[in-house]
Amino acid sequence: MKFKYYGHSAFSLSDEAGTTILFDPFIQDNPWTKVSPEDIACQYIFVSHGHGDHYGDTEIIAKTQQALVISTAEIAALSGAHGCKNHALHIGGSWNFPFGRITLTPALHGSGISGGLACGCIVEFAGKRIYYAGDTGLFSDMKLVSRFGPIDCAILPIGDNFTMGIEDAALAASWIRPKFVVPVHYGTWPMVDQDPKRYKELTETKYDIPVQIITPGTEYTF
Ligand code: NI
Ligand code: MN
């Protein structure tokens, strides 16, 4: 499994067969990346909520790549109204896609779209189980994330102000008990200017859960 990080909460997961799922593709206005959205190859796009730093360039990429947008019903409908192929789910629901299974999880956050809800997801793909929290505050139902089996990688926001900060994201890791955590949603602007090294130090020393900091623009294989 290859994790490619574009910075903020934009990343992709790819298997060896060339299937790529792109998450929260905030690309054009993302200070971390100079990649052009038209140049990102993917077959699926997962969107956690409608805020601009997550929905981002979903429509451009979905239409360029003929990629399937996977999200809550409201976001899926929004993308569909702009000509994107989409699959709507909602919180607690799962679906078996050709690449594997996605379950939508709750997130404590604004939806960015009227009548909607923000979400995260559990992805079963290429023999791994990954939890992406989306934008969220800490909530104790994160203890249920591993109910389908152990989480290989948890992707958690640490930027504070809009989401969990470092202390809460470390506690979240202790509840999820993944093999490792990848911190996201930090350093993009002054309001989310948190140090991932401080998060790594706290999570590893206090809770004994490894943290993998991935530099924007690089890939990590696990
Ligand atoms: Ni948000
Ligand atoms: Mn955000």
JSON list of C-alpha atoms and ligand atoms in Angstrom, two decimals:
[
{"chain": "A", "resi": 1, "resn": "MET", "atom": "CA", "xyz": [0.00, 0.00, 0.00]},
{"chain": "A", "resi": 2, "resn": "LYS", "atom": "CA", "xyz": [1.35, 3.38, -1.00]},
{"chain": "A", "resi": 3, "resn": "PHE", "atom": "CA", "xyz": [0.33, 6.53, 0.93]},
{"chain": "A", "resi": 4, "resn": "LYS", "atom": "CA", "xyz": [0.97, 9.68, -1.07]},
{"chain": "A", "resi": 5, "resn": "TYR", "atom": "CA", "xyz": [0.62, 12.94, 0.86]},
{"chain": "A", "resi": 6, "resn": "TYR", "atom": "CA", "xyz": [-0.31, 16.24, -0.81]},
{"chain": "A", "resi": 7, "resn": "GLY", "atom": "CA", "xyz": [-0.38, 18.16, 2.49]},
{"chain": "A", "resi": 8, "resn": "HIS", "atom": "CA", "xyz": [-3.32, 19.26, 4.70]},
{"chain": "A", "resi": 9, "resn": "SER", "atom": "CA", "xyz": [-5.84, 16.35, 4.51]},
{"chain": "A", "resi": 10, "resn": "ALA", "atom": "CA", "xyz": [-5.24, 15.51, 0.86]},
{"chain": "A", "resi": 11, "resn": "PHE", "atom": "CA", "xyz": [-3.68, 12.08, 0.30]},
{"chain": "A", "resi": 12, "resn": "SER", "atom": "CA", "xyz": [-4.10, 8.96, -1.77]},
{"chain": "A", "resi": 13, "resn": "LEU", "atom": "CA", "xyz": [-3.86, 5.23, -1.12]},
{"chain": "A", "resi": 14, "resn": "SER", "atom": "CA", "xyz": [-2.73, 2.97, -3.99]},
{"chain": "A", "resi": 15, "resn": "ASP", "atom": "CA", "xyz": [-2.33, -0.77, -4.28]},
{"chain": "A", "resi": 16, "resn": "GLU", "atom": "CA", "xyz": [0.18, -2.64, -6.44]},
{"chain": "A", "resi": 17, "resn": "ALA", "atom": "CA", "xyz": [-2.45, -3.28, -9.13]},
{"chain": "A", "resi": 18, "resn": "GLY", "atom": "CA", "xyz": [-2.74, 0.47, -9.75]},
{"chain": "A", "resi": 19, "resn": "THR", "atom": "CA", "xyz": [-6.01, 1.23, -8.00]},
{"chain": "A", "resi": 20, "resn": "THR", "atom": "CA", "xyz": [-5.89, 4.66, -6.36]},
{"chain": "A", "resi": 21, "resn": "ILE", "atom": "CA", "xyz": [-8.34, 6.21, -3.91]},
{"chain": "A", "resi": 22, "resn": "LEU", "atom": "CA", "xyz": [-7.85, 9.95, -3.48]},
{"chain": "A", "resi": 23, "resn": "PHE", "atom": "CA", "xyz": [-9.02, 11.53, -0.21]},
{"chain": "A", "resi": 24, "resn": "ASP", "atom": "CA", "xyz": [-10.20, 15.13, 0.34]},
{"chain": "A", "resi": 25, "resn": "PRO", "atom": "CA", "xyz": [-8.50, 16.50, -2.80]},
{"chain": "A", "resi": 26, "resn": "PHE", "atom": "CA", "xyz": [-7.73, 20.09, -1.77]},
{"chain": "A", "resi": 27, "resn": "ILE", "atom": "CA", "xyz": [-5.08, 20.75, -4.41]},
{"chain": "A", "resi": 28, "resn": "GLN", "atom": "CA", "xyz": [-5.19, 24.08, -6.29]},
{"chain": "A", "resi": 29, "resn": "ASP", "atom": "CA", "xyz": [-5.41, 26.32, -3.21]},
{"chain": "A", "resi": 30, "resn": "ASN", "atom": "CA", "xyz": [-3.34, 24.01, -1.01]},
{"chain": "A", "resi": 31, "resn": "PRO", "atom": "CA", "xyz": [-0.11, 25.84, -0.02]},
{"chain": "A", "resi": 32, "resn": "TRP", "atom": "CA", "xyz": [1.69, 22.48, 0.36]},
{"chain": "A", "resi": 33, "resn": "THR", "atom": "CA", "xyz": [1.42, 21.37, -3.26]},
{"chain": "A", "resi": 34, "resn": "LYS", "atom": "CA", "xyz": [2.07, 22.68, -6.75]},
{"chain": "A", "resi": 35, "resn": "VAL", "atom": "CA", "xyz": [0.55, 19.61, -8.42]},
{"chain": "A", "resi": 36, "resn": "SER", "atom": "CA", "xyz": [-2.18, 20.37, -10.95]},
{"chain": "A", "resi": 37, "resn": "PRO", "atom": "CA", "xyz": [-5.47, 18.60, -10.16]},
{"chain": "A", "resi": 38, "resn": "GLU", "atom": "CA", "xyz": [-5.76, 17.43, -13.78]},
{"chain": "A", "resi": 39, "resn": "ASP", "atom": "CA", "xyz": [-2.53, 15.47, -13.34]},
{"chain": "A", "resi": 40, "resn": "ILE", "atom": "CA", "xyz": [-3.70, 13.32, -10.42]},
{"chain": "A", "resi": 41, "resn": "ALA", "atom": "CA", "xyz": [-4.67, 9.84, -11.59]},
{"chain": "A", "resi": 42, "resn": "CYS", "atom": "CA", "xyz": [-7.28, 8.00, -9.52]},
{"chain": "A", "resi": 43, "resn": "GLN", "atom": "CA", "xyz": [-10.39, 5.86, -9.91]},
{"chain": "A", "resi": 44, "resn": "TYR", "atom": "CA", "xyz": [-12.11, 6.86, -6.65]},
{"chain": "A", "resi": 45, "resn": "ILE", "atom": "CA", "xyz": [-12.37, 10.07, -4.60]},
{"chain": "A", "resi": 46, "resn": "PHE", "atom": "CA", "xyz": [-13.49, 10.00, -0.97]},
{"chain": "A", "resi": 47, "resn": "VAL", "atom": "CA", "xyz": [-14.80, 13.31, 0.42]},
{"chain": "A", "resi": 48, "resn": "SER", "atom": "CA", "xyz": [-15.26, 13.68, 4.21]},
{"chain": "A", "resi": 49, "resn": "HIS", "atom": "CA", "xyz": [-17.29, 16.91, 4.15]},
{"chain": "A", "resi": 50, "resn": "GLY", "atom": "CA", "xyz": [-18.09, 20.00, 2.13]},
{"chain": "A", "resi": 51, "resn": "HIS", "atom": "CA", "xyz": [-15.58, 22.53, 3.46]},
{"chain": "A", "resi": 52, "resn": "GLY", "atom": "CA", "xyz": [-13.38, 23.94, 0.72]},
{"chain": "A", "resi": 53, "resn": "ASP", "atom": "CA", "xyz": [-10.20, 22.47, 2.17]},
{"chain": "A", "resi": 54, "resn": "HIS", "atom": "CA", "xyz": [-11.71, 18.96, 1.68]},
{"chain": "A", "resi": 55, "resn": "TYR", "atom": "CA", "xyz": [-14.20, 19.05, -1.22]},
{"chain": "A", "resi": 56, "resn": "GLY", "atom": "CA", "xyz": [-11.56, 21.15, -2.94]},
{"chain": "A", "resi": 57, "resn": "ASP", "atom": "CA", "xyz": [-10.93, 20.02, -6.52]},
{"chain": "A", "resi": 58, "resn": "THR", "atom": "CA", "xyz": [-13.22, 16.98, -6.37]},
{"chain": "A", "resi": 59, "resn": "GLU", "atom": "CA", "xyz": [-15.26, 18.01, -9.41]},
{"chain": "A", "resi": 60, "resn": "ILE", "atom": "CA", "xyz": [-12.28, 18.78, -11.69]},
{"chain": "A", "resi": 61, "resn": "ILE", "atom": "CA", "xyz": [-10.49, 15.55, -10.82]},
{"chain": "A", "resi": 62, "resn": "ALA", "atom": "CA", "xyz": [-13.60, 13.34, -10.90]},
{"chain": "A", "resi": 63, "resn": "LYS", "atom": "CA", "xyz": [-14.50, 14.59, -14.38]},
{"chain": "A", "resi": 64, "resn": "THR", "atom": "CA", "xyz": [-10.93, 14.48, -15.75]},
{"chain": "A", "resi": 65, "resn": "GLN", "atom": "CA", "xyz": [-10.36, 10.94, -14.46]},
{"chain": "A", "resi": 66, "resn": "GLN", "atom": "CA", "xyz": [-13.93, 9.61, -14.75]},
{"chain": "A", "resi": 67, "resn": "ALA", "atom": "CA", "xyz": [-13.43, 8.81, -11.05]},
{"chain": "A", "resi": 68, "resn": "LEU", "atom": "CA", "xyz": [-16.26, 7.81, -8.71]},
{"chain": "A", "resi": 69, "resn": "VAL", "atom": "CA", "xyz": [-16.99, 10.28, -5.88]},
{"chain": "A", "resi": 70, "resn": "ILE", "atom": "CA", "xyz": [-17.74, 8.46, -2.60]},
{"chain": "A", "resi": 71, "resn": "SER", "atom": "CA", "xyz": [-19.27, 10.51, 0.20]},
{"chain": "A", "resi": 72, "resn": "THR", "atom": "CA", "xyz": [-22.39, 11.27, 2.23]},
{"chain": "A", "resi": 73, "resn": "ALA", "atom": "CA", "xyz": [-25.63, 11.59, 0.27]},
{"chain": "A", "resi": 74, "resn": "GLU", "atom": "CA", "xyz": [-25.51, 15.40, 0.30]},
{"chain": "A", "resi": 75, "resn": "ILE", "atom": "CA", "xyz": [-21.93, 15.70, -0.99]},
{"chain": "A", "resi": 76, "resn": "ALA", "atom": "CA", "xyz": [-22.47, 12.90, -3.52]},
{"chain": "A", "resi": 77, "resn": "ALA", "atom": "CA", "xyz": [-25.54, 14.77, -4.82]},
{"chain": "A", "resi": 78, "resn": "LEU", "atom": "CA", "xyz": [-23.58, 18.03, -5.03]},
{"chain": "A", "resi": 79, "resn": "SER", "atom": "CA", "xyz": [-20.90, 16.34, -7.12]},
{"chain": "A", "resi": 80, "resn": "GLY", "atom": "CA", "xyz": [-23.58, 14.65, -9.23]},
{"chain": "A", "resi": 81, "resn": "ALA", "atom": "CA", "xyz": [-25.25, 18.02, -9.92]},
{"chain": "A", "resi": 82, "resn": "HIS", "atom": "CA", "xyz": [-21.89, 19.10, -11.38]},
{"chain": "A", "resi": 83, "resn": "GLY", "atom": "CA", "xyz": [-21.57, 16.06, -13.60]},
{"chain": "A", "resi": 84, "resn": "CYS", "atom": "CA", "xyz": [-19.56, 13.66, -11.43]},
{"chain": "A", "resi": 85, "resn": "LYS", "atom": "CA", "xyz": [-20.19, 9.92, -11.09]},
{"chain": "A", "resi": 86, "resn": "ASN", "atom": "CA", "xyz": [-20.92, 9.28, -7.44]},
{"chain": "A", "resi": 87, "resn": "HIS", "atom": "CA", "xyz": [-21.87, 6.76, -4.78]},
{"chain": "A", "resi": 88, "resn": "ALA", "atom": "CA", "xyz": [-23.82, 8.01, -1.75]},
{"chain": "A", "resi": 89, "resn": "LEU", "atom": "CA", "xyz": [-23.52, 6.37, 1.65]},
{"chain": "A", "resi": 90, "resn": "HIS", "atom": "CA", "xyz": [-24.30, 7.62, 5.11]},
{"chain": "A", "resi": 91, "resn": "ILE", "atom": "CA", "xyz": [-22.96, 7.31, 8.63]},
{"chain": "A", "resi": 92, "resn": "GLY", "atom": "CA", "xyz": [-22.76, 3.69, 9.77]},
{"chain": "A", "resi": 93, "resn": "GLY", "atom": "CA", "xyz": [-23.30, 2.29, 6.28]},
{"chain": "A", "resi": 94, "resn": "SER", "atom": "CA", "xyz": [-20.82, 0.18, 4.32]},
{"chain": "A", "resi": 95, "resn": "TRP", "atom": "CA", "xyz": [-20.51, -0.73, 0.65]},
{"chain": "A", "resi": 96, "resn": "ASN", "atom": "CA", "xyz": [-18.34, -3.23, -1.23]},
{"chain": "A", "resi": 97, "resn": "PHE", "atom": "CA", "xyz": [-16.62, -1.44, -4.10]},
{"chain": "A", "resi": 98, "resn": "PRO", "atom": "CA", "xyz": [-14.46, -3.27, -6.69]},
{"chain": "A", "resi": 99, "resn": "PHE", "atom": "CA", "xyz": [-11.34, -2.37, -4.65]},
{"chain": "A", "resi": 100, "resn": "GLY", "atom": "CA", "xyz": [-12.75, -3.23, -1.21]},
{"chain": "A", "resi": 101, "resn": "ARG", "atom": "CA", "xyz": [-15.10, -1.93, 1.43]},
{"chain": "A", "resi": 102, "resn": "ILE", "atom": "CA", "xyz": [-15.81, 1.53, 2.85]},
{"chain": "A", "resi": 103, "resn": "THR", "atom": "CA", "xyz": [-17.75, 2.21, 6.05]},
{"chain": "A", "resi": 104, "resn": "LEU", "atom": "CA", "xyz": [-18.75, 5.77, 6.89]},
{"chain": "A", "resi": 105, "resn": "THR", "atom": "CA", "xyz": [-17.96, 6.81, 10.46]},
{"chain": "A", "resi": 106, "resn": "PRO", "atom": "CA", "xyz": [-19.20, 9.80, 12.45]},
{"chain": "A", "resi": 107, "resn": "ALA", "atom": "CA", "xyz": [-17.16, 12.98, 12.73]},
{"chain": "A", "resi": 108, "resn": "LEU", "atom": "CA", "xyz": [-17.87, 15.87, 15.09]},
{"chain": "A", "resi": 109, "resn": "HIS", "atom": "CA", "xyz": [-17.58, 18.75, 12.66]},
{"chain": "A", "resi": 110, "resn": "GLY", "atom": "CA", "xyz": [-19.57, 20.98, 10.32]},
{"chain": "A", "resi": 111, "resn": "SER", "atom": "CA", "xyz": [-20.71, 19.45, 7.05]},
{"chain": "A", "resi": 112, "resn": "GLY", "atom": "CA", "xyz": [-20.12, 22.53, 4.91]},
{"chain": "A", "resi": 113, "resn": "ILE", "atom": "CA", "xyz": [-23.39, 21.77, 3.10]},
{"chain": "A", "resi": 114, "resn": "SER", "atom": "CA", "xyz": [-26.95, 22.29, 4.24]},
{"chain": "A", "resi": 115, "resn": "GLY", "atom": "CA", "xyz": [-28.59, 19.20, 5.72]},
{"chain": "A", "resi": 116, "resn": "GLY", "atom": "CA", "xyz": [-25.37, 17.25, 5.64]},
{"chain": "A", "resi": 117, "resn": "LEU", "atom": "CA", "xyz": [-23.04, 15.64, 8.16]},
{"chain": "A", "resi": 118, "resn": "ALA", "atom": "CA", "xyz": [-19.28, 15.46, 8.23]},
{"chain": "A", "resi": 119, "resn": "CYS", "atom": "CA", "xyz": [-17.85, 11.94, 8.27]},
{"chain": "A", "resi": 120, "resn": "GLY", "atom": "CA", "xyz": [-14.76, 9.81, 8.38]},
{"chain": "A", "resi": 121, "resn": "CYS", "atom": "CA", "xyz": [-14.34, 6.29, 7.05]},
{"chain": "A", "resi": 122, "resn": "ILE", "atom": "CA", "xyz": [-12.90, 2.85, 7.56]},
{"chain": "A", "resi": 123, "resn": "VAL", "atom": "CA", "xyz": [-11.39, 1.53, 4.31]},
{"chain": "A", "resi": 124, "resn": "GLU", "atom": "CA", "xyz": [-10.62, -2.15, 3.72]},
{"chain": "A", "resi": 125, "resn": "PHE", "atom": "CA", "xyz": [-8.30, -2.18, 0.73]},
{"chain": "A", "resi": 126, "resn": "ALA", "atom": "CA", "xyz": [-5.33, -4.27, -0.43]},
{"chain": "A", "resi": 127, "resn": "GLY", "atom": "CA", "xyz": [-5.38, -6.39, 2.71]},
{"chain": "A", "resi": 128, "resn": "LYS", "atom": "CA", "xyz": [-5.21, -3.39, 5.06]},
{"chain": "A", "resi": 129, "resn": "ARG", "atom": "CA", "xyz": [-7.75, -1.66, 7.25]},
{"chain": "A", "resi": 130, "resn": "ILE", "atom": "CA", "xyz": [-7.36, 2.10, 7.39]},
{"chain": "A", "resi": 131, "resn": "TYR", "atom": "CA", "xyz": [-9.24, 4.65, 9.47]},
{"chain": "A", "resi": 132, "resn": "TYR", "atom": "CA", "xyz": [-9.44, 8.22, 8.20]},
{"chain": "A", "resi": 133, "resn": "ALA", "atom": "CA", "xyz": [-11.09, 10.43, 10.83]},
{"chain": "A", "resi": 134, "resn": "GLY", "atom": "CA", "xyz": [-11.80, 13.41, 8.54]},
{"chain": "A", "resi": 135, "resn": "ASP", "atom": "CA", "xyz": [-12.10, 16.71, 10.41]},
{"chain": "A", "resi": 136, "resn": "THR", "atom": "CA", "xyz": [-13.33, 15.99, 13.93]},
{"chain": "A", "resi": 137, "resn": "GLY", "atom": "CA", "xyz": [-13.12, 16.69, 17.59]},
{"chain": "A", "resi": 138, "resn": "LEU", "atom": "CA", "xyz": [-12.42, 13.84, 19.97]},
{"chain": "A", "resi": 139, "resn": "PHE", "atom": "CA", "xyz": [-15.37, 11.55, 20.66]},
{"chain": "A", "resi": 140, "resn": "SER", "atom": "CA", "xyz": [-15.41, 8.38, 22.72]},
{"chain": "A", "resi": 141, "resn": "ASP", "atom": "CA", "xyz": [-17.03, 6.25, 19.96]},
{"chain": "A", "resi": 142, "resn": "MET", "atom": "CA", "xyz": [-13.56, 6.23, 18.36]},
{"chain": "A", "resi": 143, "resn": "LYS", "atom": "CA", "xyz": [-13.17, 3.23, 20.72]},
{"chain": "A", "resi": 144, "resn": "LEU", "atom": "CA", "xyz": [-15.47, 1.35, 18.29]},
{"chain": "A", "resi": 145, "resn": "VAL", "atom": "CA", "xyz": [-13.39, 1.98, 15.17]},
{"chain": "A", "resi": 146, "resn": "SER", "atom": "CA", "xyz": [-11.46, -1.28, 15.55]},
{"chain": "A", "resi": 147, "resn": "ARG", "atom": "CA", "xyz": [-14.61, -3.41, 15.99]},
{"chain": "A", "resi": 148, "resn": "PHE", "atom": "CA", "xyz": [-14.23, -4.97, 12.52]},
{"chain": "A", "resi": 149, "resn": "GLY", "atom": "CA", "xyz": [-10.61, -5.89, 13.25]},
{"chain": "A", "resi": 150, "resn": "PRO", "atom": "CA", "xyz": [-7.32, -4.14, 14.01]},
{"chain": "A", "resi": 151, "resn": "ILE", "atom": "CA", "xyz": [-6.57, -0.86, 12.24]},
{"chain": "A", "resi": 152, "resn": "ASP", "atom": "CA", "xyz": [-3.31, -0.87, 10.29]},
{"chain": "A", "resi": 153, "resn": "CYS", "atom": "CA", "xyz": [-3.12, 2.89, 9.88]},
{"chain": "A", "resi": 154, "resn": "ALA", "atom": "CA", "xyz": [-5.14, 5.73, 11.47]},
{"chain": "A", "resi": 155, "resn": "ILE", "atom": "CA", "xyz": [-5.07, 9.11, 9.76]},
{"chain": "A", "resi": 156, "resn": "LEU", "atom": "CA", "xyz": [-5.92, 11.78, 12.34]},
{"chain": "A", "resi": 157, "resn": "PRO", "atom": "CA", "xyz": [-6.13, 15.59, 12.29]},
{"chain": "A", "resi": 158, "resn": "ILE", "atom": "CA", "xyz": [-3.86, 17.31, 14.83]},
{"chain": "A", "resi": 159, "resn": "GLY", "atom": "CA", "xyz": [-4.07, 20.97, 13.78]},
{"chain": "A", "resi": 160, "resn": "ASP", "atom": "CA", "xyz": [-6.32, 22.19, 16.63]},
{"chain": "A", "resi": 161, "resn": "ASN", "atom": "CA", "xyz": [-8.67, 25.21, 16.23]},
{"chain": "A", "resi": 162, "resn": "PHE", "atom": "CA", "xyz": [-11.00, 23.41, 13.74]},
{"chain": "A", "resi": 163, "resn": "THR", "atom": "CA", "xyz": [-10.31, 19.81, 14.88]},
{"chain": "A", "resi": 164, "resn": "MET", "atom": "CA", "xyz": [-8.59, 17.81, 17.60]},
{"chain": "A", "resi": 165, "resn": "GLY", "atom": "CA", "xyz": [-5.28, 19.23, 18.75]},
{"chain": "A", "resi": 166, "resn": "ILE", "atom": "CA", "xyz": [-2.21, 17.24, 19.72]},
{"chain": "A", "resi": 167, "resn": "GLU", "atom": "CA", "xyz": [-3.34, 16.02, 23.17]},
{"chain": "A", "resi": 168, "resn": "ASP", "atom": "CA", "xyz": [-6.78, 14.86, 22.01]},
{"chain": "A", "resi": 169, "resn": "ALA", "atom": "CA", "xyz": [-5.39, 13.25, 18.85]},
{"chain": "A", "resi": 170, "resn": "ALA", "atom": "CA", "xyz": [-2.91, 11.32, 21.01]},
{"chain": "A", "resi": 171, "resn": "LEU", "atom": "CA", "xyz": [-5.75, 10.10, 23.24]},
{"chain": "A", "resi": 172, "resn": "ALA", "atom": "CA", "xyz": [-7.74, 9.17, 20.11]},
{"chain": "A", "resi": 173, "resn": "ALA", "atom": "CA", "xyz": [-4.79, 7.04, 18.96]},
{"chain": "A", "resi": 174, "resn": "SER", "atom": "CA", "xyz": [-4.81, 5.24, 22.33]},
{"chain": "A", "resi": 175, "resn": "TRP", "atom": "CA", "xyz": [-8.49, 4.34, 21.80]},
{"chain": "A", "resi": 176, "resn": "ILE", "atom": "CA", "xyz": [-8.10, 3.24, 18.16]},
{"chain": "A", "resi": 177, "resn": "ARG", "atom": "CA", "xyz": [-4.84, 1.30, 18.81]},
{"chain": "A", "resi": 178, "resn": "PRO", "atom": "CA", "xyz": [-3.65, 1.31, 15.18]},
{"chain": "A", "resi": 179, "resn": "LYS", "atom": "CA", "xyz": [-0.30, -0.13, 14.11]},
{"chain": "A", "resi": 180, "resn": "PHE", "atom": "CA", "xyz": [0.66, 3.47, 13.38]},
{"chain": "A", "resi": 181, "resn": "VAL", "atom": "CA", "xyz": [-0.83, 6.95, 13.04]},
{"chain": "A", "resi": 182, "resn": "VAL", "atom": "CA", "xyz": [-0.31, 9.47, 10.26]},
{"chain": "A", "resi": 183, "resn": "PRO", "atom": "CA", "xyz": [-1.03, 13.04, 11.44]},
{"chain": "A", "resi": 184, "resn": "VAL", "atom": "CA", "xyz": [-2.72, 15.42, 8.97]},
{"chain": "A", "resi": 185, "resn": "HIS", "atom": "CA", "xyz": [-4.49, 18.83, 8.87]},
{"chain": "A", "resi": 186, "resn": "TYR", "atom": "CA", "xyz": [-1.58, 20.82, 10.34]},
{"chain": "A", "resi": 187, "resn": "GLY", "atom": "CA", "xyz": [0.81, 23.52, 9.21]},
{"chain": "A", "resi": 188, "resn": "THR", "atom": "CA", "xyz": [-1.28, 24.75, 6.29]},
{"chain": "A", "resi": 189, "resn": "TRP", "atom": "CA", "xyz": [-2.15, 28.11, 7.84]},
{"chain": "A", "resi": 190, "resn": "PRO", "atom": "CA", "xyz": [-1.31, 29.86, 11.15]},
{"chain": "A", "resi": 191, "resn": "MET", "atom": "CA", "xyz": [-4.59, 28.66, 12.72]},
{"chain": "A", "resi": 192, "resn": "VAL", "atom": "CA", "xyz": [-3.56, 25.00, 12.35]},
{"chain": "A", "resi": 193, "resn": "ASP", "atom": "CA", "xyz": [0.13, 25.51, 12.99]},
{"chain": "A", "resi": 194, "resn": "GLN", "atom": "CA", "xyz": [0.90, 22.47, 15.17]},
{"chain": "A", "resi": 195, "resn": "ASP", "atom": "CA", "xyz": [4.18, 20.55, 15.32]},
{"chain": "A", "resi": 196, "resn": "PRO", "atom": "CA", "xyz": [3.84, 16.91, 14.17]},
{"chain": "A", "resi": 197, "resn": "LYS", "atom": "CA", "xyz": [7.10, 16.06, 16.00]},
{"chain": "A", "resi": 198, "resn": "ARG", "atom": "CA", "xyz": [5.48, 17.07, 19.28]},
{"chain": "A", "resi": 199, "resn": "TYR", "atom": "CA", "xyz": [2.49, 14.85, 18.39]},
{"chain": "A", "resi": 200, "resn": "LYS", "atom": "CA", "xyz": [4.83, 11.94, 17.62]},
{"chain": "A", "resi": 201, "resn": "GLU", "atom": "CA", "xyz": [6.74, 12.40, 20.87]},
{"chain": "A", "resi": 202, "resn": "LEU", "atom": "CA", "xyz": [3.57, 12.53, 23.00]},
{"chain": "A", "resi": 203, "resn": "THR", "atom": "CA", "xyz": [1.77, 9.62, 21.29]},
{"chain": "A", "resi": 204, "resn": "GLU", "atom": "CA", "xyz": [4.79, 7.34, 21.32]},
{"chain": "A", "resi": 205, "resn": "THR", "atom": "CA", "xyz": [5.95, 8.04, 24.88]},
{"chain": "A", "resi": 206, "resn": "LYS", "atom": "CA", "xyz": [2.56, 8.31, 26.61]},
{"chain": "A", "resi": 207, "resn": "TYR", "atom": "CA", "xyz": [0.59, 5.68, 24.65]},
{"chain": "A", "resi": 208, "resn": "ASP", "atom": "CA", "xyz": [3.24, 3.58, 22.91]},
{"chain": "A", "resi": 209, "resn": "ILE", "atom": "CA", "xyz": [1.65, 3.97, 19.46]},
{"chain": "A", "resi": 210, "resn": "PRO", "atom": "CA", "xyz": [4.03, 4.68, 16.56]},
{"chain": "A", "resi": 211, "resn": "VAL", "atom": "CA", "xyz": [3.52, 7.87, 14.55]},
{"chain": "A", "resi": 212, "resn": "GLN", "atom": "CA", "xyz": [4.69, 8.19, 10.97]},
{"chain": "A", "resi": 213, "resn": "ILE", "atom": "CA", "xyz": [5.14, 11.81, 9.91]},
{"chain": "A", "resi": 214, "resn": "ILE", "atom": "CA", "xyz": [4.89, 12.01, 6.12]},
{"chain": "A", "resi": 215, "resn": "THR", "atom": "CA", "xyz": [6.36, 15.09, 4.48]},
{"chain": "A", "resi": 216, "resn": "PRO", "atom": "CA", "xyz": [3.94, 16.68, 1.98]},
{"chain": "A", "resi": 217, "resn": "GLY", "atom": "CA", "xyz": [4.93, 15.78, -1.54]},
{"chain": "A", "resi": 218, "resn": "THR", "atom": "CA", "xyz": [6.36, 12.40, -0.52]},
{"chain": "A", "resi": 219, "resn": "GLU", "atom": "CA", "xyz": [5.11, 8.80, -0.43]},
{"chain": "A", "resi": 220, "resn": "TYR", "atom": "CA", "xyz": [5.24, 6.18, 2.28]},
{"chain": "A", "resi": 221, "resn": "THR", "atom": "CA", "xyz": [4.82, 2.45, 1.65]},
{"chain": "A", "resi": 222, "resn": "PHE", "atom": "CA", "xyz": [3.45, 0.10, 4.28]},
{"chain": "B", "resi": 1, "resn": "NI", "atom": "NI", "xyz": [-13.67, 21.17, 7.87]},
{"chain": "B", "resi": 2, "resn": "MN", "atom": "MN", "xyz": [-10.55, 21.10, 7.31]}
]
